[in-house]
């Protein structure tokens, strides 16, 4: 059994093969995540999908406090290094970073990416995380794209983590199609409710999945899904 905790927005914490992996740290600026004990967070790896503020707001601070390896595209890890944190692993779309039994393959995302000051943050991406037990797709911020079929060609996913908030990313209907393309019926939603434009009707979103023989998990922040 593997476990993933929802820390709000696109921020998750996985326990896989005895390692702790955090994605897209955005906790302290998120009022919905105020019950998360930020100072107690531990991580071996921090995965970052792109440079937008709602994905990197806590990155530099959390990297420093956890001493985790920051894994992201080259432009983003260069930015982290420029800010004085050296434990990074820069990569790019299509590449895989291997750390013991864990693998992180960077996938395409159809989105944009820049830092809060407007400077270039490389291309947006997602990750397929492989471990000795489970295989997970963390899509990042993305539109629906047929490139996702390549993920199903290569991996047998146990969980797909997909944005469902609409406006800046896929909505639940497109995410349900994405689940079809990646051939994974167990989906966890991210990137919804945090801001007014991405507030969603939970039961309507979940019904779309149910009608298509799939599960959409919309976890209360601070709770975990075992899979
Ligand atoms: Ni974004
Ligand atoms: Mn975003």
JSON list of C-alpha atoms and ligand atoms in Angstrom, two decimals:
[
{"chain": "A", "resi": 1, "resn": "UNK", "atom": "CA", "xyz": [0.00, 0.00, 0.00]},
{"chain": "A", "resi": 2, "resn": "UNK", "atom": "CA", "xyz": [1.25, 3.45, -0.86]},
{"chain": "A", "resi": 3, "resn": "UNK", "atom": "CA", "xyz": [-0.15, 6.63, 0.55]},
{"chain": "A", "resi": 4, "resn": "UNK", "atom": "CA", "xyz": [-0.65, 10.16, -0.72]},
{"chain": "A", "resi": 5, "resn": "UNK", "atom": "CA", "xyz": [-1.68, 13.12, 1.43]},
{"chain": "A", "resi": 6, "resn": "UNK", "atom": "CA", "xyz": [-3.45, 16.12, -0.04]},
{"chain": "A", "resi": 7, "resn": "UNK", "atom": "CA", "xyz": [-1.87, 19.37, 1.18]},
{"chain": "A", "resi": 8, "resn": "UNK", "atom": "CA", "xyz": [-4.06, 21.61, -0.97]},
{"chain": "A", "resi": 9, "resn": "UNK", "atom": "CA", "xyz": [-4.03, 22.90, -4.55]},
{"chain": "A", "resi": 10, "resn": "UNK", "atom": "CA", "xyz": [-1.34, 20.81, -6.38]},
{"chain": "A", "resi": 11, "resn": "UNK", "atom": "CA", "xyz": [0.71, 20.08, -3.29]},
{"chain": "A", "resi": 12, "resn": "UNK", "atom": "CA", "xyz": [0.86, 16.41, -2.30]},
{"chain": "A", "resi": 13, "resn": "UNK", "atom": "CA", "xyz": [3.03, 14.25, -0.12]},
{"chain": "A", "resi": 14, "resn": "UNK", "atom": "CA", "xyz": [3.68, 10.64, -1.13]},
{"chain": "A", "resi": 15, "resn": "UNK", "atom": "CA", "xyz": [5.16, 7.87, 0.96]},
{"chain": "A", "resi": 16, "resn": "UNK", "atom": "CA", "xyz": [6.79, 5.50, -1.53]},
{"chain": "A", "resi": 17, "resn": "UNK", "atom": "CA", "xyz": [9.50, 2.93, -0.89]},
{"chain": "A", "resi": 18, "resn": "UNK", "atom": "CA", "xyz": [10.18, 4.57, 2.48]},
{"chain": "A", "resi": 19, "resn": "UNK", "atom": "CA", "xyz": [10.81, 7.97, 0.92]},
{"chain": "A", "resi": 20, "resn": "UNK", "atom": "CA", "xyz": [8.76, 11.12, 1.25]},
{"chain": "A", "resi": 21, "resn": "UNK", "atom": "CA", "xyz": [8.02, 13.09, -1.91]},
{"chain": "A", "resi": 22, "resn": "UNK", "atom": "CA", "xyz": [6.33, 16.51, -1.95]},
{"chain": "A", "resi": 23, "resn": "UNK", "atom": "CA", "xyz": [4.98, 18.14, -5.11]},
{"chain": "A", "resi": 24, "resn": "UNK", "atom": "CA", "xyz": [4.46, 21.82, -5.97]},
{"chain": "A", "resi": 25, "resn": "UNK", "atom": "CA", "xyz": [4.79, 23.38, -2.51]},
{"chain": "A", "resi": 26, "resn": "UNK", "atom": "CA", "xyz": [2.10, 26.03, -2.00]},
{"chain": "A", "resi": 27, "resn": "UNK", "atom": "CA", "xyz": [0.91, 25.78, 1.59]},
{"chain": "A", "resi": 28, "resn": "UNK", "atom": "CA", "xyz": [1.51, 28.93, 3.62]},
{"chain": "A", "resi": 29, "resn": "UNK", "atom": "CA", "xyz": [-0.15, 31.27, 1.07]},
{"chain": "A", "resi": 30, "resn": "UNK", "atom": "CA", "xyz": [-3.16, 28.92, 0.74]},
{"chain": "A", "resi": 31, "resn": "UNK", "atom": "CA", "xyz": [-5.83, 29.79, 3.33]},
{"chain": "A", "resi": 32, "resn": "UNK", "atom": "CA", "xyz": [-7.54, 26.43, 2.66]},
{"chain": "A", "resi": 33, "resn": "UNK", "atom": "CA", "xyz": [-4.37, 24.67, 3.88]},
{"chain": "A", "resi": 34, "resn": "UNK", "atom": "CA", "xyz": [-4.03, 26.55, 7.15]},
{"chain": "A", "resi": 35, "resn": "UNK", "atom": "CA", "xyz": [-4.43, 23.35, 9.19]},
{"chain": "A", "resi": 36, "resn": "UNK", "atom": "CA", "xyz": [-1.36, 21.76, 7.58]},
{"chain": "A", "resi": 37, "resn": "UNK", "atom": "CA", "xyz": [1.57, 21.71, 10.02]},
{"chain": "A", "resi": 38, "resn": "UNK", "atom": "CA", "xyz": [4.01, 23.25, 7.57]},
{"chain": "A", "resi": 39, "resn": "UNK", "atom": "CA", "xyz": [6.98, 23.26, 9.95]},
{"chain": "A", "resi": 40, "resn": "UNK", "atom": "CA", "xyz": [6.66, 19.51, 10.55]},
{"chain": "A", "resi": 41, "resn": "UNK", "atom": "CA", "xyz": [6.86, 18.59, 6.85]},
{"chain": "A", "resi": 42, "resn": "UNK", "atom": "CA", "xyz": [9.70, 16.31, 5.83]},
{"chain": "A", "resi": 43, "resn": "UNK", "atom": "CA", "xyz": [10.72, 15.39, 2.34]},
{"chain": "A", "resi": 44, "resn": "UNK", "atom": "CA", "xyz": [13.46, 13.51, 0.54]},
{"chain": "A", "resi": 45, "resn": "UNK", "atom": "CA", "xyz": [12.41, 14.86, -2.86]},
{"chain": "A", "resi": 46, "resn": "UNK", "atom": "CA", "xyz": [10.43, 17.88, -4.01]},
{"chain": "A", "resi": 47, "resn": "UNK", "atom": "CA", "xyz": [8.98, 17.64, -7.52]},
{"chain": "A", "resi": 48, "resn": "UNK", "atom": "CA", "xyz": [8.07, 20.90, -9.23]},
{"chain": "A", "resi": 49, "resn": "UNK", "atom": "CA", "xyz": [5.89, 20.96, -12.36]},
{"chain": "A", "resi": 50, "resn": "UNK", "atom": "CA", "xyz": [6.43, 24.60, -13.40]},
{"chain": "A", "resi": 51, "resn": "UNK", "atom": "CA", "xyz": [7.31, 28.07, -12.17]},
{"chain": "A", "resi": 52, "resn": "UNK", "atom": "CA", "xyz": [3.93, 29.66, -11.48]},
{"chain": "A", "resi": 53, "resn": "UNK", "atom": "CA", "xyz": [3.57, 31.13, -8.02]},
{"chain": "A", "resi": 54, "resn": "UNK", "atom": "CA", "xyz": [0.83, 28.68, -6.96]},
{"chain": "A", "resi": 55, "resn": "UNK", "atom": "CA", "xyz": [3.39, 25.85, -7.42]},
{"chain": "A", "resi": 56, "resn": "UNK", "atom": "CA", "xyz": [6.62, 27.33, -6.06]},
{"chain": "A", "resi": 57, "resn": "UNK", "atom": "CA", "xyz": [5.60, 29.80, -3.33]},
{"chain": "A", "resi": 58, "resn": "UNK", "atom": "CA", "xyz": [7.06, 27.63, -0.53]},
{"chain": "A", "resi": 59, "resn": "UNK", "atom": "CA", "xyz": [9.73, 25.90, -2.64]},
{"chain": "A", "resi": 60, "resn": "UNK", "atom": "CA", "xyz": [12.89, 27.72, -1.54]},
{"chain": "A", "resi": 61, "resn": "UNK", "atom": "CA", "xyz": [11.91, 27.72, 2.12]},
{"chain": "A", "resi": 62, "resn": "UNK", "atom": "CA", "xyz": [10.77, 24.09, 2.18]},
{"chain": "A", "resi": 63, "resn": "UNK", "atom": "CA", "xyz": [13.88, 22.91, 0.33]},
{"chain": "A", "resi": 64, "resn": "UNK", "atom": "CA", "xyz": [16.03, 24.64, 2.94]},
{"chain": "A", "resi": 65, "resn": "UNK", "atom": "CA", "xyz": [14.09, 23.24, 5.91]},
{"chain": "A", "resi": 66, "resn": "UNK", "atom": "CA", "xyz": [13.84, 19.66, 4.58]},
{"chain": "A", "resi": 67, "resn": "UNK", "atom": "CA", "xyz": [17.16, 19.53, 2.68]},
{"chain": "A", "resi": 68, "resn": "UNK", "atom": "CA", "xyz": [15.24, 17.57, 0.01]},
{"chain": "A", "resi": 69, "resn": "UNK", "atom": "CA", "xyz": [16.50, 17.14, -3.54]},
{"chain": "A", "resi": 70, "resn": "UNK", "atom": "CA", "xyz": [14.56, 19.52, -5.79]},
{"chain": "A", "resi": 71, "resn": "UNK", "atom": "CA", "xyz": [13.67, 17.84, -9.09]},
{"chain": "A", "resi": 72, "resn": "UNK", "atom": "CA", "xyz": [12.37, 20.07, -11.88]},
{"chain": "A", "resi": 73, "resn": "UNK", "atom": "CA", "xyz": [13.24, 21.36, -15.30]},
{"chain": "A", "resi": 74, "resn": "UNK", "atom": "CA", "xyz": [16.70, 22.85, -15.79]},
{"chain": "A", "resi": 75, "resn": "UNK", "atom": "CA", "xyz": [15.56, 26.49, -15.80]},
{"chain": "A", "resi": 76, "resn": "UNK", "atom": "CA", "xyz": [13.68, 25.99, -12.55]},
{"chain": "A", "resi": 77, "resn": "UNK", "atom": "CA", "xyz": [16.50, 24.20, -10.76]},
{"chain": "A", "resi": 78, "resn": "UNK", "atom": "CA", "xyz": [18.91, 26.91, -11.99]},
{"chain": "A", "resi": 79, "resn": "UNK", "atom": "CA", "xyz": [16.60, 29.48, -10.37]},
{"chain": "A", "resi": 80, "resn": "UNK", "atom": "CA", "xyz": [16.67, 27.48, -7.11]},
{"chain": "A", "resi": 81, "resn": "UNK", "atom": "CA", "xyz": [20.49, 27.35, -7.25]},
{"chain": "A", "resi": 82, "resn": "UNK", "atom": "CA", "xyz": [20.66, 31.08, -7.96]},
{"chain": "A", "resi": 83, "resn": "UNK", "atom": "CA", "xyz": [18.74, 31.56, -4.72]},
{"chain": "A", "resi": 84, "resn": "UNK", "atom": "CA", "xyz": [21.41, 29.67, -2.79]},
{"chain": "A", "resi": 85, "resn": "UNK", "atom": "CA", "xyz": [20.08, 26.10, -2.58]},
{"chain": "A", "resi": 86, "resn": "UNK", "atom": "CA", "xyz": [22.35, 23.56, -4.27]},
{"chain": "A", "resi": 87, "resn": "UNK", "atom": "CA", "xyz": [20.66, 20.17, -3.75]},
{"chain": "A", "resi": 88, "resn": "UNK", "atom": "CA", "xyz": [18.85, 20.07, -7.08]},
{"chain": "A", "resi": 89, "resn": "UNK", "atom": "CA", "xyz": [18.44, 17.72, -10.02]},
{"chain": "A", "resi": 90, "resn": "UNK", "atom": "CA", "xyz": [17.67, 19.53, -13.26]},
{"chain": "A", "resi": 91, "resn": "UNK", "atom": "CA", "xyz": [16.10, 17.65, -16.16]},
{"chain": "A", "resi": 92, "resn": "UNK", "atom": "CA", "xyz": [13.71, 18.20, -19.01]},
{"chain": "A", "resi": 93, "resn": "UNK", "atom": "CA", "xyz": [10.65, 16.71, -20.69]},
{"chain": "A", "resi": 94, "resn": "UNK", "atom": "CA", "xyz": [11.19, 13.12, -21.83]},
{"chain": "A", "resi": 95, "resn": "UNK", "atom": "CA", "xyz": [14.01, 12.45, -19.39]},
{"chain": "A", "resi": 96, "resn": "UNK", "atom": "CA", "xyz": [14.02, 10.19, -16.35]},
{"chain": "A", "resi": 97, "resn": "UNK", "atom": "CA", "xyz": [15.76, 10.81, -13.05]},
{"chain": "A", "resi": 98, "resn": "UNK", "atom": "CA", "xyz": [16.52, 7.62, -11.13]},
{"chain": "A", "resi": 99, "resn": "UNK", "atom": "CA", "xyz": [17.08, 7.63, -7.36]},
{"chain": "A", "resi": 100, "resn": "UNK", "atom": "CA", "xyz": [17.38, 4.11, -5.95]},
{"chain": "A", "resi": 101, "resn": "UNK", "atom": "CA", "xyz": [14.07, 2.33, -6.51]},
{"chain": "A", "resi": 102, "resn": "UNK", "atom": "CA", "xyz": [12.34, 5.58, -7.48]},
{"chain": "A", "resi": 103, "resn": "UNK", "atom": "CA", "xyz": [12.10, 6.98, -10.99]},
{"chain": "A", "resi": 104, "resn": "UNK", "atom": "CA", "xyz": [10.76, 10.37, -12.09]},
{"chain": "A", "resi": 105, "resn": "UNK", "atom": "CA", "xyz": [10.00, 10.75, -15.78]},
{"chain": "A", "resi": 106, "resn": "UNK", "atom": "CA", "xyz": [9.15, 14.27, -16.87]},
{"chain": "A", "resi": 107, "resn": "UNK", "atom": "CA", "xyz": [6.10, 14.40, -19.13]},
{"chain": "A", "resi": 108, "resn": "UNK", "atom": "CA", "xyz": [4.71, 17.06, -21.40]},
{"chain": "A", "resi": 109, "resn": "UNK", "atom": "CA", "xyz": [2.15, 19.54, -20.08]},
{"chain": "A", "resi": 110, "resn": "UNK", "atom": "CA", "xyz": [0.19, 21.94, -22.23]},
{"chain": "A", "resi": 111, "resn": "UNK", "atom": "CA", "xyz": [0.31, 25.12, -20.17]},
{"chain": "A", "resi": 112, "resn": "UNK", "atom": "CA", "xyz": [2.72, 28.06, -19.67]},
{"chain": "A", "resi": 113, "resn": "UNK", "atom": "CA", "xyz": [5.43, 28.73, -17.14]},
{"chain": "A", "resi": 114, "resn": "UNK", "atom": "CA", "xyz": [7.08, 31.84, -15.74]},
{"chain": "A", "resi": 115, "resn": "UNK", "atom": "CA", "xyz": [8.22, 33.05, -12.34]},
{"chain": "A", "resi": 116, "resn": "UNK", "atom": "CA", "xyz": [6.25, 35.65, -10.39]},
{"chain": "A", "resi": 117, "resn": "UNK", "atom": "CA", "xyz": [8.47, 38.43, -11.79]},
{"chain": "A", "resi": 118, "resn": "UNK", "atom": "CA", "xyz": [7.64, 37.32, -15.34]},
{"chain": "A", "resi": 119, "resn": "UNK", "atom": "CA", "xyz": [11.01, 35.73, -16.06]},
{"chain": "A", "resi": 120, "resn": "UNK", "atom": "CA", "xyz": [11.32, 32.47, -18.00]},
{"chain": "A", "resi": 121, "resn": "UNK", "atom": "CA", "xyz": [10.83, 29.27, -15.98]},
{"chain": "A", "resi": 122, "resn": "UNK", "atom": "CA", "xyz": [11.29, 26.67, -18.75]},
{"chain": "A", "resi": 123, "resn": "UNK", "atom": "CA", "xyz": [8.51, 24.52, -20.13]},
{"chain": "A", "resi": 124, "resn": "UNK", "atom": "CA", "xyz": [5.74, 23.21, -17.88]},
{"chain": "A", "resi": 125, "resn": "UNK", "atom": "CA", "xyz": [5.70, 19.49, -17.23]},
{"chain": "A", "resi": 126, "resn": "UNK", "atom": "CA", "xyz": [4.36, 16.65, -15.17]},
{"chain": "A", "resi": 127, "resn": "UNK", "atom": "CA", "xyz": [5.91, 13.48, -13.78]},
{"chain": "A", "resi": 128, "resn": "UNK", "atom": "CA", "xyz": [5.39, 9.76, -13.89]},
{"chain": "A", "resi": 129, "resn": "UNK", "atom": "CA", "xyz": [6.69, 8.45, -10.58]},
{"chain": "A", "resi": 130, "resn": "UNK", "atom": "CA", "xyz": [7.73, 4.80, -10.55]},
{"chain": "A", "resi": 131, "resn": "UNK", "atom": "CA", "xyz": [8.59, 2.82, -7.44]},
{"chain": "A", "resi": 132, "resn": "UNK", "atom": "CA", "xyz": [8.98, -0.82, -6.52]},
{"chain": "A", "resi": 133, "resn": "UNK", "atom": "CA", "xyz": [5.23, -1.06, -5.83]},
{"chain": "A", "resi": 134, "resn": "UNK", "atom": "CA", "xyz": [3.26, 1.70, -7.48]},
{"chain": "A", "resi": 135, "resn": "UNK", "atom": "CA", "xyz": [3.25, 3.89, -10.55]},
{"chain": "A", "resi": 136, "resn": "UNK", "atom": "CA", "xyz": [1.71, 7.36, -10.41]},
{"chain": "A", "resi": 137, "resn": "UNK", "atom": "CA", "xyz": [1.10, 10.09, -12.95]},
{"chain": "A", "resi": 138, "resn": "UNK", "atom": "CA", "xyz": [1.20, 13.63, -11.57]},
{"chain": "A", "resi": 139, "resn": "UNK", "atom": "CA", "xyz": [0.05, 15.74, -14.51]},
{"chain": "A", "resi": 140, "resn": "UNK", "atom": "CA", "xyz": [0.88, 19.22, -13.20]},
{"chain": "A", "resi": 141, "resn": "UNK", "atom": "CA", "xyz": [-1.09, 22.07, -14.80]},
{"chain": "A", "resi": 142, "resn": "UNK", "atom": "CA", "xyz": [-2.16, 20.91, -18.21]},
{"chain": "A", "resi": 143, "resn": "UNK", "atom": "CA", "xyz": [-4.84, 20.84, -20.85]},
{"chain": "A", "resi": 144, "resn": "UNK", "atom": "CA", "xyz": [-6.05, 17.55, -22.24]},
{"chain": "A", "resi": 145, "resn": "UNK", "atom": "CA", "xyz": [-3.60, 16.35, -24.89]},
{"chain": "A", "resi": 146, "resn": "UNK", "atom": "CA", "xyz": [-3.34, 13.18, -26.94]},
{"chain": "A", "resi": 147, "resn": "UNK", "atom": "CA", "xyz": [0.32, 12.94, -25.88]},
{"chain": "A", "resi": 148, "resn": "UNK", "atom": "CA", "xyz": [-1.13, 11.34, -22.75]},
{"chain": "A", "resi": 149, "resn": "UNK", "atom": "CA", "xyz": [-1.65, 8.09, -24.68]},
{"chain": "A", "resi": 150, "resn": "UNK", "atom": "CA", "xyz": [2.15, 7.69, -24.68]},
{"chain": "A", "resi": 151, "resn": "UNK", "atom": "CA", "xyz": [2.00, 7.36, -20.90]},
{"chain": "A", "resi": 152, "resn": "UNK", "atom": "CA", "xyz": [-0.37, 4.39, -21.18]},
{"chain": "A", "resi": 153, "resn": "UNK", "atom": "CA", "xyz": [1.91, 2.83, -23.80]},
{"chain": "A", "resi": 154, "resn": "UNK", "atom": "CA", "xyz": [4.82, 2.86, -21.38]},
{"chain": "A", "resi": 155, "resn": "UNK", "atom": "CA", "xyz": [3.37, 2.57, -17.87]},
{"chain": "A", "resi": 156, "resn": "UNK", "atom": "CA", "xyz": [0.70, 0.70, -15.95]},
{"chain": "A", "resi": 157, "resn": "UNK", "atom": "CA", "xyz": [-0.59, 3.43, -13.69]},
{"chain": "A", "resi": 158, "resn": "UNK", "atom": "CA", "xyz": [-2.06, 2.80, -10.25]},
{"chain": "A", "resi": 159, "resn": "UNK", "atom": "CA", "xyz": [-3.13, 6.41, -9.74]},
{"chain": "A", "resi": 160, "resn": "UNK", "atom": "CA", "xyz": [-3.53, 9.45, -12.00]},
{"chain": "A", "resi": 161, "resn": "UNK", "atom": "CA", "xyz": [-3.37, 12.87, -10.34]},
{"chain": "A", "resi": 162, "resn": "UNK", "atom": "CA", "xyz": [-5.10, 15.32, -12.64]},
{"chain": "A", "resi": 163, "resn": "UNK", "atom": "CA", "xyz": [-6.15, 18.96, -12.48]},
{"chain": "A", "resi": 164, "resn": "UNK", "atom": "CA", "xyz": [-9.94, 19.40, -12.53]},
{"chain": "A", "resi": 165, "resn": "UNK", "atom": "CA", "xyz": [-10.47, 23.09, -11.74]},
{"chain": "A", "resi": 166, "resn": "UNK", "atom": "CA", "xyz": [-11.00, 24.37, -15.30]},
{"chain": "A", "resi": 167, "resn": "UNK", "atom": "CA", "xyz": [-10.09, 27.93, -16.46]},
{"chain": "A", "resi": 168, "resn": "UNK", "atom": "CA", "xyz": [-6.29, 27.44, -16.15]},
{"chain": "A", "resi": 169, "resn": "UNK", "atom": "CA", "xyz": [-6.25, 23.66, -16.73]},
{"chain": "A", "resi": 170, "resn": "UNK", "atom": "CA", "xyz": [-8.53, 20.78, -17.67]},
{"chain": "A", "resi": 171, "resn": "UNK", "atom": "CA", "xyz": [-11.99, 20.55, -16.16]},
{"chain": "A", "resi": 172, "resn": "UNK", "atom": "CA", "xyz": [-13.48, 17.32, -14.82]},
{"chain": "A", "resi": 173, "resn": "UNK", "atom": "CA", "xyz": [-14.88, 16.30, -18.23]},
{"chain": "A", "resi": 174, "resn": "UNK", "atom": "CA", "xyz": [-11.47, 16.62, -19.90]},
{"chain": "A", "resi": 175, "resn": "UNK", "atom": "CA", "xyz": [-9.78, 15.01, -16.91]},
{"chain": "A", "resi": 176, "resn": "UNK", "atom": "CA", "xyz": [-12.11, 12.03, -17.32]},
{"chain": "A", "resi": 177, "resn": "UNK", "atom": "CA", "xyz": [-11.00, 11.77, -20.97]},
{"chain": "A", "resi": 178, "resn": "UNK", "atom": "CA", "xyz": [-7.38, 12.10, -19.81]},
{"chain": "A", "resi": 179, "resn": "UNK", "atom": "CA", "xyz": [-7.94, 9.19, -17.42]},
{"chain": "A", "resi": 180, "resn": "UNK", "atom": "CA", "xyz": [-9.17, 7.21, -20.43]},
{"chain": "A", "resi": 181, "resn": "UNK", "atom": "CA", "xyz": [-6.05, 8.13, -22.44]},
{"chain": "A", "resi": 182, "resn": "UNK", "atom": "CA", "xyz": [-3.64, 7.16, -19.66]},
{"chain": "A", "resi": 183, "resn": "UNK", "atom": "CA", "xyz": [-5.74, 4.03, -18.93]},
{"chain": "A", "resi": 184, "resn": "UNK", "atom": "CA", "xyz": [-6.18, 4.66, -15.22]},
{"chain": "A", "resi": 185, "resn": "UNK", "atom": "CA", "xyz": [-9.57, 4.50, -13.51]},
{"chain": "A", "resi": 186, "resn": "UNK", "atom": "CA", "xyz": [-8.38, 5.78, -10.15]},
{"chain": "A", "resi": 187, "resn": "UNK", "atom": "CA", "xyz": [-7.99, 9.55, -10.25]},
{"chain": "A", "resi": 188, "resn": "UNK", "atom": "CA", "xyz": [-7.19, 12.13, -7.62]},
{"chain": "A", "resi": 189, "resn": "UNK", "atom": "CA", "xyz": [-8.18, 15.70, -8.45]},
{"chain": "A", "resi": 190, "resn": "UNK", "atom": "CA", "xyz": [-5.92, 18.71, -7.90]},
{"chain": "A", "resi": 191, "resn": "UNK", "atom": "CA", "xyz": [-5.91, 22.42, -8.79]},
{"chain": "A", "resi": 192, "resn": "UNK", "atom": "CA", "xyz": [-9.50, 23.17, -7.77]},
{"chain": "A", "resi": 193, "resn": "UNK", "atom": "CA", "xyz": [-11.31, 25.35, -5.18]},
{"chain": "A", "resi": 194, "resn": "UNK", "atom": "CA", "xyz": [-8.18, 27.34, -4.22]},
{"chain": "A", "resi": 195, "resn": "UNK", "atom": "CA", "xyz": [-9.28, 30.51, -6.03]},
{"chain": "A", "resi": 196, "resn": "UNK", "atom": "CA", "xyz": [-12.79, 31.69, -7.04]},
{"chain": "A", "resi": 197, "resn": "UNK", "atom": "CA", "xyz": [-12.36, 30.96, -10.80]},
{"chain": "A", "resi": 198, "resn": "UNK", "atom": "CA", "xyz": [-11.50, 27.30, -10.11]},
{"chain": "A", "resi": 199, "resn": "UNK", "atom": "CA", "xyz": [-14.20, 26.48, -7.56]},
{"chain": "A", "resi": 200, "resn": "UNK", "atom": "CA", "xyz": [-16.00, 23.34, -8.65]},
{"chain": "A", "resi": 201, "resn": "UNK", "atom": "CA", "xyz": [-19.12, 21.36, -7.83]},
{"chain": "A", "resi": 202, "resn": "UNK", "atom": "CA", "xyz": [-17.62, 18.23, -6.27]},
{"chain": "A", "resi": 203, "resn": "UNK", "atom": "CA", "xyz": [-20.52, 15.85, -6.79]},
{"chain": "A", "resi": 204, "resn": "UNK", "atom": "CA", "xyz": [-21.04, 16.97, -10.40]},
{"chain": "A", "resi": 205, "resn": "UNK", "atom": "CA", "xyz": [-17.35, 16.35, -11.11]},
{"chain": "A", "resi": 206, "resn": "UNK", "atom": "CA", "xyz": [-17.42, 12.97, -9.39]},
{"chain": "A", "resi": 207, "resn": "UNK", "atom": "CA", "xyz": [-20.55, 11.96, -11.30]},
{"chain": "A", "resi": 208, "resn": "UNK", "atom": "CA", "xyz": [-18.79, 12.51, -14.62]},
{"chain": "A", "resi": 209, "resn": "UNK", "atom": "CA", "xyz": [-16.21, 9.94, -13.53]},
{"chain": "A", "resi": 210, "resn": "UNK", "atom": "CA", "xyz": [-18.78, 7.56, -12.07]},
{"chain": "A", "resi": 211, "resn": "UNK", "atom": "CA", "xyz": [-20.77, 7.56, -15.32]},
{"chain": "A", "resi": 212, "resn": "UNK", "atom": "CA", "xyz": [-17.59, 6.51, -17.10]},
{"chain": "A", "resi": 213, "resn": "UNK", "atom": "CA", "xyz": [-16.69, 3.72, -14.67]},
{"chain": "A", "resi": 214, "resn": "UNK", "atom": "CA", "xyz": [-13.97, 5.72, -12.92]},
{"chain": "A", "resi": 215, "resn": "UNK", "atom": "CA", "xyz": [-13.34, 7.16, -9.45]},
{"chain": "A", "resi": 216, "resn": "UNK", "atom": "CA", "xyz": [-12.50, 10.80, -8.79]},
{"chain": "A", "resi": 217, "resn": "UNK", "atom": "CA", "xyz": [-11.09, 11.35, -5.30]},
{"chain": "A", "resi": 218, "resn": "UNK", "atom": "CA", "xyz": [-11.43, 14.93, -4.05]},
{"chain": "A", "resi": 219, "resn": "UNK", "atom": "CA", "xyz": [-9.70, 14.68, -0.71]},
{"chain": "A", "resi": 220, "resn": "UNK", "atom": "CA", "xyz": [-10.27, 17.08, 2.17]},
{"chain": "A", "resi": 221, "resn": "UNK", "atom": "CA", "xyz": [-6.98, 18.93, 2.69]},
{"chain": "A", "resi": 222, "resn": "UNK", "atom": "CA", "xyz": [-4.82, 17.13, 5.24]},
{"chain": "A", "resi": 223, "resn": "UNK", "atom": "CA", "xyz": [-6.26, 13.69, 4.53]},
{"chain": "A", "resi": 224, "resn": "UNK", "atom": "CA", "xyz": [-4.67, 10.79, 2.71]},
{"chain": "A", "resi": 225, "resn": "UNK", "atom": "CA", "xyz": [-5.58, 8.25, 0.06]},
{"chain": "A", "resi": 226, "resn": "UNK", "atom": "CA", "xyz": [-4.23, 4.73, 0.26]},
{"chain": "A", "resi": 227, "resn": "UNK", "atom": "CA", "xyz": [-3.80, 3.01, -3.05]},
{"chain": "B", "resi": 1, "resn": "LIG", "atom": "NI1", "xyz": [0.24, 27.19, -13.74]},
{"chain": "B", "resi": 2, "resn": "LIG", "atom": "MN1", "xyz": [-1.39, 26.55, -11.32]}
]
